[in-house]
PDB file of C-alpha atoms in Angstrom:
ATOM      1  CA  MET A   1     134.361 217.817  74.244  1.00 82.00           C
ATOM      2  CA  GLN A   2     136.155 217.709  70.878  1.00 86.00           C
ATOM      3  CA  LEU A   3     133.819 216.335  68.250  1.00 87.00           C
ATOM      4  CA  LYS A   4     135.105 215.047  64.916  1.00 92.00           C
ATOM      5  CA  PHE A   5     132.440 215.125  62.222  1.00 96.00           C
ATOM      6  CA  ALA A   6     131.732 214.789  58.530  1.00 97.00           C
ATOM      7  CA  LYS A   7     129.370 217.070  56.650  1.00 98.00           C
ATOM      8  CA  MET A   8     127.394 215.168  54.009  1.00 98.00           C
ATOM      9  CA  GLN A   9     124.438 215.859  51.760  1.00 96.00           C
ATOM     10  CA  ALA A  10     121.904 214.018  49.646  1.00 95.00           C
ATOM     11  CA  LEU A  11     120.093 216.239  47.119  1.00 94.00           C
ATOM     12  CA  GLY A  12     120.686 219.254  49.370  1.00 93.00           C
ATOM     13  CA  ASN A  13     119.323 217.515  52.487  1.00 92.00           C
ATOM     14  CA  ASP A  14     122.416 218.074  54.673  1.00 96.00           C
ATOM     15  CA  PHE A  15     123.731 216.129  57.642  1.00 97.00           C
ATOM     16  CA  VAL A  16     126.421 216.157  60.285  1.00 98.00           C
ATOM     17  CA  VAL A  17     127.568 212.535  60.598  1.00 98.00           C
ATOM     18  CA  LEU A  18     129.308 211.282  63.746  1.00 97.00           C
ATOM     19  CA  ASP A  19     131.228 208.119  64.609  1.00 97.00           C
ATOM     20  CA  GLY A  20     129.801 206.492  67.731  1.00 95.00           C
ATOM     21  CA  VAL A  21     131.591 203.197  67.032  1.00 96.00           C
ATOM     22  CA  THR A  22     135.156 204.141  67.946  1.00 91.00           C
ATOM     23  CA  GLN A  23     134.095 206.583  70.670  1.00 86.00           C
ATOM     24  CA  ALA A  24     131.295 206.672  73.229  1.00 81.00           C
ATOM     25  CA  LEU A  25     128.932 209.392  72.075  1.00 90.00           C
ATOM     26  CA  VAL A  26     126.002 210.764  74.068  1.00 90.00           C
ATOM     27  CA  LEU A  27     124.393 213.985  72.841  1.00 93.00           C
ATOM     28  CA  SER A  28     121.871 216.119  74.695  1.00 95.00           C
ATOM     29  CA  PRO A  29     119.080 217.898  72.807  1.00 96.00           C
ATOM     30  CA  GLU A  30     120.846 221.190  73.568  1.00 96.00           C
ATOM     31  CA  GLN A  31     124.081 219.934  72.016  1.00 96.00           C
ATOM     32  CA  CYS A  32     122.197 218.708  68.946  1.00 96.00           C
ATOM     33  CA  ARG A  33     120.604 222.125  68.515  1.00 96.00           C
ATOM     34  CA  ARG A  34     124.034 223.770  68.782  1.00 95.00           C
ATOM     35  CA  ILE A  35     125.555 221.454  66.163  1.00 96.00           C
ATOM     36  CA  ALA A  36     122.631 222.025  63.777  1.00 96.00           C
ATOM     37  CA  ASP A  37     122.621 225.819  64.189  1.00 96.00           C
ATOM     38  CA  ARG A  38     123.739 227.369  60.898  1.00 95.00           C
ATOM     39  CA  ARG A  39     125.192 230.460  62.613  1.00 94.00           C
ATOM     40  CA  LEU A  40     126.578 229.144  65.898  1.00 93.00           C
ATOM     41  CA  GLY A  41     127.394 225.552  64.936  1.00 95.00           C
ATOM     42  CA  ILE A  42     128.113 223.466  61.852  1.00 96.00           C
ATOM     43  CA  GLY A  43     124.619 223.669  60.416  1.00 96.00           C
ATOM     44  CA  CYS A  44     122.472 220.813  59.117  1.00 96.00           C
ATOM     45  CA  ASP A  45     118.968 219.458  58.731  1.00 93.00           C
ATOM     46  CA  GLN A  46     119.774 216.418  60.885  1.00 95.00           C
ATOM     47  CA  ILE A  47     122.569 214.833  62.907  1.00 97.00           C
ATOM     48  CA  LEU A  48     123.355 211.177  62.203  1.00 97.00           C
ATOM     49  CA  VAL A  49     125.257 208.846  64.533  1.00 97.00           C
ATOM     50  CA  VAL A  50     126.597 205.437  63.542  1.00 97.00           C
ATOM     51  CA  ASP A  51     126.799 203.162  66.596  1.00 96.00           C
ATOM     52  CA  PRO A  52     127.862 199.588  67.353  1.00 96.00           C
ATOM     53  CA  ALA A  53     125.215 197.062  66.352  1.00 96.00           C
ATOM     54  CA  PRO A  54     122.472 196.867  69.016  1.00 93.00           C
ATOM     55  CA  THR A  55     121.661 193.253  68.035  1.00 92.00           C
ATOM     56  CA  SER A  56     123.234 190.403  66.059  1.00 94.00           C
ATOM     57  CA  ALA A  57     120.681 191.077  63.303  1.00 94.00           C
ATOM     58  CA  ALA A  58     122.346 194.388  62.359  1.00 96.00           C
ATOM     59  CA  ASP A  59     125.818 195.581  61.371  1.00 98.00           C
ATOM     60  CA  PHE A  60     125.458 199.019  62.970  1.00 97.00           C
ATOM     61  CA  GLY A  61     123.082 201.145  64.979  1.00 96.00           C
ATOM     62  CA  TYR A  62     121.815 204.368  63.407  1.00 96.00           C
ATOM     63  CA  ARG A  63     120.535 207.349  65.395  1.00 96.00           C
ATOM     64  CA  ILE A  64     118.872 210.401  63.816  1.00 95.00           C
ATOM     65  CA  PHE A  65     118.398 213.759  65.545  1.00 96.00           C
ATOM     66  CA  ASN A  66     116.423 216.638  64.069  1.00 93.00           C
ATOM     67  CA  ALA A  67     117.696 220.206  64.166  1.00 93.00           C
ATOM     68  CA  ASP A  68     115.475 220.852  67.209  1.00 93.00           C
ATOM     69  CA  GLY A  69     117.196 218.045  69.156  1.00 94.00           C
ATOM     70  CA  SER A  70     114.391 215.480  68.907  1.00 93.00           C
ATOM     71  CA  GLU A  71     115.302 211.897  67.992  1.00 92.00           C
ATOM     72  CA  VAL A  72     113.421 210.208  65.147  1.00 90.00           C
ATOM     73  CA  GLY A  73     113.282 206.685  63.786  1.00 86.00           C
ATOM     74  CA  GLN A  74     114.005 207.068  60.088  1.00 86.00           C
ATOM     75  CA  CYS A  75     115.737 209.174  57.460  1.00 90.00           C
ATOM     76  CA  GLY A  76     116.176 207.662  54.009  1.00 89.00           C
ATOM     77  CA  ASN A  77     118.552 210.320  52.665  1.00 92.00           C
ATOM     78  CA  GLY A  78     120.546 210.159  55.883  1.00 94.00           C
ATOM     79  CA  ALA A  79     120.803 206.373  55.715  1.00 95.00           C
ATOM     80  CA  ARG A  80     122.434 206.587  52.294  1.00 95.00           C
ATOM     81  CA  CYS A  81     124.942 209.131  53.622  1.00 97.00           C
ATOM     82  CA  LEU A  82     125.594 206.889  56.612  1.00 97.00           C
ATOM     83  CA  ALA A  83     126.553 204.006  54.309  1.00 97.00           C
ATOM     84  CA  ARG A  84     129.130 206.138  52.513  1.00 96.00           C
ATOM     85  CA  PHE A  85     130.442 207.447  55.859  1.00 97.00           C
ATOM     86  CA  VAL A  86     130.976 203.871  57.103  1.00 97.00           C
ATOM     87  CA  GLU A  87     132.852 203.033  53.901  1.00 96.00           C
ATOM     88  CA  ARG A  88     135.057 206.134  53.896  1.00 95.00           C
ATOM     89  CA  ARG A  89     135.918 205.895  57.597  1.00 95.00           C
ATOM     90  CA  GLY A  90     136.860 202.235  57.197  1.00 96.00           C
ATOM     91  CA  LEU A  91     134.290 201.016  59.716  1.00 97.00           C
ATOM     92  CA  SER A  92     133.309 198.225  57.307  1.00 96.00           C
ATOM     93  CA  SER A  93     134.448 197.011  53.901  1.00 95.00           C
ATOM     94  CA  ALA A  94     131.078 195.424  53.114  1.00 96.00           C
ATOM     95  CA  ARG A  95     129.080 196.784  50.172  1.00 95.00           C
ATOM     96  CA  SER A  96     125.829 195.728  51.863  1.00 97.00           C
ATOM     97  CA  LEU A  97     124.942 196.769  55.428  1.00 97.00           C
ATOM     98  CA  ILE A  98     122.010 196.357  57.777  1.00 97.00           C
ATOM     99  CA  VAL A  99     121.462 199.265  60.177  1.00 97.00           C
ATOM    100  CA  ALA A 100     119.002 199.437  63.065  1.00 94.00           C
ATOM    101  CA  THR A 101     117.274 202.660  64.080  1.00 92.00           C
ATOM    102  CA  GLN A 102     114.990 203.511  66.975  1.00 89.00           C
ATOM    103  CA  THR A 103     112.003 202.110  65.057  1.00 86.00           C
ATOM    104  CA  THR A 104     113.156 199.951  62.154  1.00 86.00           C
ATOM    105  CA  ARG A 105     115.929 198.152  60.293  1.00 89.00           C
ATOM    106  CA  MET A 106     117.064 198.734  56.731  1.00 91.00           C
ATOM    107  CA  ARG A 107     119.528 197.275  54.255  1.00 95.00           C
ATOM    108  CA  LEU A 108     121.904 199.673  52.504  1.00 97.00           C
ATOM    109  CA  GLU A 109     123.719 198.839  49.262  1.00 97.00           C
ATOM    110  CA  LEU A 110     126.659 200.911  47.997  1.00 96.00           C
ATOM    111  CA  ARG A 111     126.376 201.450  44.230  1.00 93.00           C
ATOM    112  CA  SER A 112     128.701 202.935  41.645  1.00 89.00           C
ATOM    113  CA  GLY A 113     128.909 206.662  41.037  1.00 88.00           C
ATOM    114  CA  GLY A 114     128.187 207.615  44.662  1.00 88.00           C
ATOM    115  CA  TRP A 115     124.659 206.189  44.616  1.00 93.00           C
ATOM    116  CA  VAL A 116     123.270 204.164  47.501  1.00 96.00           C
ATOM    117  CA  SER A 117     120.149 201.998  47.643  1.00 96.00           C
ATOM    118  CA  ALA A 118     118.175 201.683  50.875  1.00 95.00           C
ATOM    119  CA  GLU A 119     115.737 198.849  51.492  1.00 94.00           C
ATOM    120  CA  LEU A 120     113.133 200.032  53.994  1.00 91.00           C
ATOM    121  CA  ALA A 121     110.623 197.880  55.832  1.00 90.00           C
ATOM    122  CA  ALA A 122     107.146 197.454  54.365  1.00 95.00           C
ATOM    123  CA  PRO A 123     104.943 200.512  55.028  1.00 97.00           C
ATOM    124  CA  VAL A 124     102.430 200.547  57.883  1.00 97.00           C
ATOM    125  CA  PHE A 125      98.945 201.892  57.167  1.00 98.00           C
ATOM    126  CA  ALA A 126      97.122 200.966  60.393  1.00 98.00           C
ATOM    127  CA  PRO A 127      96.364 204.153  62.387  1.00 98.00           C
ATOM    128  CA  ALA A 128      97.886 202.781  65.608  1.00 98.00           C
ATOM    129  CA  GLY A 129     101.154 202.102  63.802  1.00 97.00           C
ATOM    130  CA  ILE A 130     101.502 205.558  62.257  1.00 97.00           C
ATOM    131  CA  PRO A 131     100.385 206.763  64.893  1.00 98.00           C
ATOM    132  CA  LEU A 132      97.172 208.597  63.959  1.00 98.00           C
ATOM    133  CA  ARG A 133      94.172 209.167  66.191  1.00 98.00           C
ATOM    134  CA  ARG A 134      91.591 207.325  64.113  1.00 98.00           C
ATOM    135  CA  ALA A 135      89.619 204.199  65.001  1.00 97.00           C
ATOM    136  CA  GLU A 136      89.674 202.658  61.519  1.00 97.00           C
ATOM    137  CA  GLU A 137      92.107 202.523  58.637  1.00 98.00           C
ATOM    138  CA  ALA A 138      91.212 204.469  55.485  1.00 98.00           C
ATOM    139  CA  SER A 139      92.928 205.346  52.228  1.00 97.00           C
ATOM    140  CA  THR A 140      92.514 209.069  53.006  1.00 98.00           C
ATOM    141  CA  TYR A 141      91.698 211.095  56.103  1.00 98.00           C
ATOM    142  CA  LEU A 142      90.264 214.557  56.747  1.00 98.00           C
ATOM    143  CA  ILE A 143      92.355 216.591  59.196  1.00 98.00           C
ATOM    144  CA  ALA A 144      90.770 219.693  60.714  1.00 96.00           C
ATOM    145  CA  SER A 145      92.899 222.840  60.497  1.00 95.00           C
ATOM    146  CA  ASP A 146      92.701 226.629  60.554  1.00 94.00           C
ATOM    147  CA  PHE A 147      92.447 226.390  56.753  1.00 92.00           C
ATOM    148  CA  GLY A 148      89.504 223.993  56.769  1.00 95.00           C
ATOM    149  CA  GLU A 149      89.583 220.220  56.453  1.00 97.00           C
ATOM    150  CA  ILE A 150      92.667 218.905  54.651  1.00 97.00           C
ATOM    151  CA  SER A 151      92.483 215.575  52.858  1.00 98.00           C
ATOM    152  CA  GLY A 152      95.482 213.278  52.611  1.00 98.00           C
ATOM    153  CA  GLY A 153      96.894 209.814  53.172  1.00 98.00           C
ATOM    154  CA  ALA A 154      98.857 208.647  56.200  1.00 98.00           C
ATOM    155  CA  VAL A 155     101.597 206.014  56.421  1.00 98.00           C
ATOM    156  CA  ASN A 156     104.570 205.043  58.561  1.00 97.00           C
ATOM    157  CA  VAL A 157     107.757 204.224  56.646  1.00 95.00           C
ATOM    158  CA  GLY A 158     109.906 204.169  59.774  1.00 90.00           C
ATOM    159  CA  ASN A 159     108.521 207.596  60.654  1.00 92.00           C
ATOM    160  CA  PRO A 160     105.030 209.079  60.222  1.00 96.00           C
ATOM    161  CA  HIS A 161     103.959 210.908  57.059  1.00 98.00           C
ATOM    162  CA  PHE A 162     100.817 212.690  55.909  1.00 98.00           C
ATOM    163  CA  VAL A 163     100.725 213.187  52.135  1.00 98.00           C
ATOM    164  CA  ILE A 164      98.496 215.700  50.341  1.00 98.00           C
ATOM    165  CA  ARG A 165      97.781 215.520  46.610  1.00 98.00           C
ATOM    166  CA  VAL A 166      98.166 218.950  44.946  1.00 98.00           C
ATOM    167  CA  GLU A 167      97.847 220.253  41.406  1.00 97.00           C
ATOM    168  CA  ASP A 168     101.148 222.151  41.510  1.00 98.00           C
ATOM    169  CA  VAL A 169     103.830 221.852  44.197  1.00 98.00           C
ATOM    170  CA  GLU A 170     105.132 225.311  43.303  1.00 97.00           C
ATOM    171  CA  THR A 171     101.961 226.997  44.557  1.00 97.00           C
ATOM    172  CA  ALA A 172     101.168 224.563  47.406  1.00 97.00           C
ATOM    173  CA  ALA A 173     100.812 226.045  50.910  1.00 96.00           C
ATOM    174  CA  VAL A 174     103.782 224.072  52.199  1.00 97.00           C
ATOM    175  CA  GLU A 175     104.873 226.456  54.944  1.00 96.00           C
ATOM    176  CA  ARG A 176     101.412 227.358  56.269  1.00 96.00           C
ATOM    177  CA  TRP A 177      99.879 223.878  56.178  1.00 97.00           C
ATOM    178  CA  GLY A 178     103.080 222.039  57.042  1.00 97.00           C
ATOM    179  CA  ALA A 179     103.805 224.080  60.165  1.00 95.00           C
ATOM    180  CA  GLN A 180     100.314 223.446  61.546  1.00 95.00           C
ATOM    181  CA  LEU A 181      99.912 219.800  60.560  1.00 97.00           C
ATOM    182  CA  MET A 182     103.403 218.855  61.787  1.00 95.00           C
ATOM    183  CA  ARG A 183     102.234 219.292  65.391  1.00 94.00           C
ATOM    184  CA  HIS A 184      98.565 218.403  64.906  1.00 97.00           C
ATOM    185  CA  ALA A 185      96.850 216.657  67.816  1.00 97.00           C
ATOM    186  CA  ASP A 186      95.700 213.853  65.483  1.00 98.00           C
ATOM    187  CA  PHE A 187      99.363 212.804  65.187  1.00 98.00           C
ATOM    188  CA  PRO A 188     100.571 212.200  68.768  1.00 97.00           C
ATOM    189  CA  GLN A 189     104.233 211.877  67.698  1.00 95.00           C
ATOM    190  CA  GLY A 190     104.048 214.661  65.128  1.00 96.00           C
ATOM    191  CA  VAL A 191     104.163 214.032  61.385  1.00 97.00           C
ATOM    192  CA  ASN A 192     106.123 214.871  58.248  1.00 97.00           C
ATOM    193  CA  VAL A 193     103.893 216.566  55.682  1.00 98.00           C
ATOM    194  CA  GLY A 194     104.314 215.871  51.962  1.00 98.00           C
ATOM    195  CA  PHE A 195     102.801 217.748  49.026  1.00 98.00           C
ATOM    196  CA  VAL A 196     102.802 215.545  45.918  1.00 98.00           C
ATOM    197  CA  GLN A 197     102.020 216.337  42.280  1.00 98.00           C
ATOM    198  CA  LYS A 198     101.567 213.621  39.659  1.00 98.00           C
ATOM    199  CA  LEU A 199     103.212 214.288  36.303  1.00 98.00           C
ATOM    200  CA  ASP A 200     102.514 210.824  34.908  1.00 98.00           C
ATOM    201  CA  GLU A 201     102.384 207.190  36.063  1.00 98.00           C
ATOM    202  CA  ALA A 202     106.168 207.045  36.527  1.00 98.00           C
ATOM    203  CA  HIS A 203     106.956 210.584  37.638  1.00 98.00           C
ATOM    204  CA  LEU A 204     106.060 212.643  40.723  1.00 98.00           C
ATOM    205  CA  ARG A 205     107.049 216.038  42.081  1.00 98.00           C
ATOM    206  CA  LEU A 206     107.251 216.497  45.842  1.00 98.00           C
ATOM    207  CA  ARG A 207     107.901 219.025  48.581  1.00 98.00           C
ATOM    208  CA  VAL A 208     108.179 217.961  52.219  1.00 97.00           C
ATOM    209  CA  TYR A 209     107.787 219.850  55.480  1.00 97.00           C
ATOM    210  CA  GLU A 210     109.690 217.765  58.041  1.00 94.00           C
ATOM    211  CA  ARG A 211     108.749 217.678  61.712  1.00 91.00           C
ATOM    212  CA  GLY A 212     111.386 219.399  63.812  1.00 83.00           C
ATOM    213  CA  VAL A 213     113.109 220.832  60.725  1.00 87.00           C
ATOM    214  CA  GLY A 214     110.747 222.647  58.346  1.00 93.00           C
ATOM    215  CA  GLU A 215     110.838 222.370  54.558  1.00 95.00           C
ATOM    216  CA  THR A 216     113.990 220.684  53.261  1.00 91.00           C
ATOM    217  CA  PRO A 217     115.377 220.365  49.711  1.00 93.00           C
ATOM    218  CA  ALA A 218     114.830 216.604  49.815  1.00 93.00           C
ATOM    219  CA  CYS A 219     113.399 213.884  52.064  1.00 93.00           C
ATOM    220  CA  GLY A 220     114.035 210.224  51.297  1.00 93.00           C
ATOM    221  CA  SER A 221     111.380 208.818  53.608  1.00 93.00           C
ATOM    222  CA  GLY A 222     108.982 211.489  52.297  1.00 96.00           C
ATOM    223  CA  ALA A 223     109.605 210.290  48.724  1.00 97.00           C
ATOM    224  CA  CYS A 224     108.855 206.730  49.853  1.00 97.00           C
ATOM    225  CA  ALA A 225     105.660 207.808  51.639  1.00 98.00           C
ATOM    226  CA  ALA A 226     104.407 209.773  48.618  1.00 98.00           C
ATOM    227  CA  ALA A 227     105.162 206.946  46.188  1.00 98.00           C
ATOM    228  CA  VAL A 228     103.574 204.300  48.410  1.00 98.00           C
ATOM    229  CA  LEU A 229     100.363 206.270  48.898  1.00 98.00           C
ATOM    230  CA  MET A 230     100.073 207.291  45.254  1.00 98.00           C
ATOM    231  CA  ARG A 231     100.594 203.641  44.320  1.00 98.00           C
ATOM    232  CA  ARG A 232      97.943 202.597  46.845  1.00 97.00           C
ATOM    233  CA  TRP A 233      95.541 205.115  45.311  1.00 98.00           C
ATOM    234  CA  GLY A 234      96.118 203.533  41.882  1.00 97.00           C
ATOM    235  CA  GLU A 235      97.808 206.629  40.470  1.00 97.00           C
ATOM    236  CA  ILE A 236     101.311 205.388  39.575  1.00 98.00           C
ATOM    237  CA  ASP A 237     103.416 202.387  38.574  1.00 97.00           C
ATOM    238  CA  SER A 238     105.438 200.336  41.053  1.00 97.00           C
ATOM    239  CA  SER A 239     108.645 202.139  40.020  1.00 98.00           C
ATOM    240  CA  VAL A 240     108.648 205.917  39.985  1.00 98.00           C
ATOM    241  CA  ASN A 241     110.973 208.922  39.813  1.00 98.00           C
ATOM    242  CA  VAL A 242     110.350 211.504  42.528  1.00 98.00           C
ATOM    243  CA  ASP A 243     111.638 215.021  41.844  1.00 98.00           C
ATOM    244  CA  LEU A 244     112.254 217.206  44.903  1.00 97.00           C
ATOM    245  CA  PRO A 245     113.708 220.728  44.988  1.00 96.00           C
ATOM    246  CA  GLY A 246     117.166 219.208  45.575  1.00 94.00           C
ATOM    247  CA  GLY A 247     117.026 216.578  42.836  1.00 95.00           C
ATOM    248  CA  ARG A 248     115.680 213.166  41.863  1.00 96.00           C
ATOM    249  CA  LEU A 249     115.156 209.952  43.860  1.00 96.00           C
ATOM    250  CA  ARG A 250     113.967 206.572  42.604  1.00 97.00           C
ATOM    251  CA  VAL A 251     111.369 204.591  44.574  1.00 98.00           C
ATOM    252  CA  ASN A 252     110.244 201.024  43.910  1.00 98.00           C
ATOM    253  CA  TRP A 253     107.402 199.415  45.845  1.00 98.00           C
ATOM    254  CA  VAL A 254     105.166 196.393  45.357  1.00 97.00           C
ATOM    255  CA  GLU A 255     102.248 195.953  47.769  1.00 94.00           C
ATOM    256  CA  ASN A 256     103.083 194.141  51.040  1.00 92.00           C
ATOM    257  CA  GLN A 257     106.806 194.271  50.213  1.00 96.00           C
ATOM    258  CA  PRO A 258     109.734 196.418  51.429  1.00 96.00           C
ATOM    259  CA  ILE A 259     110.344 199.813  49.833  1.00 97.00           C
ATOM    260  CA  PHE A 260     113.495 200.453  47.774  1.00 96.00           C
ATOM    261  CA  LEU A 261     114.916 203.983  47.650  1.00 96.00           C
ATOM    262  CA  GLU A 262     117.850 204.926  45.415  1.00 96.00           C
ATOM    263  CA  GLY A 263     119.766 208.168  45.085  1.00 95.00           C
ATOM    264  CA  PRO A 264     123.116 209.938  45.478  1.00 94.00           C
ATOM    265  CA  ALA A 265     124.940 210.639  48.745  1.00 95.00           C
ATOM    266  CA  ASP A 266     127.898 213.030  48.795  1.00 95.00           C
ATOM    267  CA  TRP A 267     130.758 213.843  51.169  1.00 96.00           C
ATOM    268  CA  VAL A 268     131.103 217.641  51.586  1.00 97.00           C
ATOM    269  CA  PHE A 269     133.871 218.178  54.170  1.00 97.00           C
ATOM    270  CA  GLU A 270     135.082 217.028  57.567  1.00 96.00           C
ATOM    271  CA  GLY A 271     136.272 218.858  60.638  1.00 96.00           C
ATOM    272  CA  GLU A 272     136.312 219.143  64.415  1.00 94.00           C
ATOM    273  CA  MET A 273     134.045 221.143  66.711  1.00 91.00           C
ATOM    274  CA  THR A 274     134.296 222.007  70.399  1.00 88.00           C
ATOM    275  CA  LEU A 275     131.094 221.321  72.349  1.00 84.00           C
TER     276      LEU A 275
END
């Protein structure tokens, strides 16, 4: 199979983006792993597929596959790249799009200067909706690990996140804690693990260990999860800058409302691969 693709990135979080609108596109987990392999394939954190709209309530479908071949329900950085892909490939001339993923819907707005805004659904805190194996909802949870009990907040923003408050993200045990918590039994679908540092009420620093990927330079849904939980804990304002290793994102959230994520999305190159 000859596969035409675009390579895109958002703050160093890189994607292979595929057109499933003009061609039928079914990928096996093995094929996804091959595409994502940085030595044997194209190389990326995640593979994104834009599909025909699954319902009349959306303009397009949006599938997300991790580097290990698993499909997930959300990727904020990827969604912004997807919007620019749709524009550049001429799949739509609209500046505002609604895309439907495996778990959620979101509105994407093309801005000037290569920026894209994504409107995500309101966050879910109930344990069953994350999912998290706890009987009652709490603002923080203790998760048993080889390193002792780890305290953090849990939320679903289209995918599950566990966020840990740290004094300094530079010295946080991202690899050791992230690798264990990502597959923890308390999170039956796995979890993305964020390590957040507060600089002031309008400024956070963040590192994210993504399930099925490992640490990435940036994570849009992770920025949303960190901002939402820090806001819920009374630590920050409703609008906040989130600095990740790859760059800055802007998150706006008011309680019980959708989340707004803004940031750049860049075209890197395009090509064709034989699978």
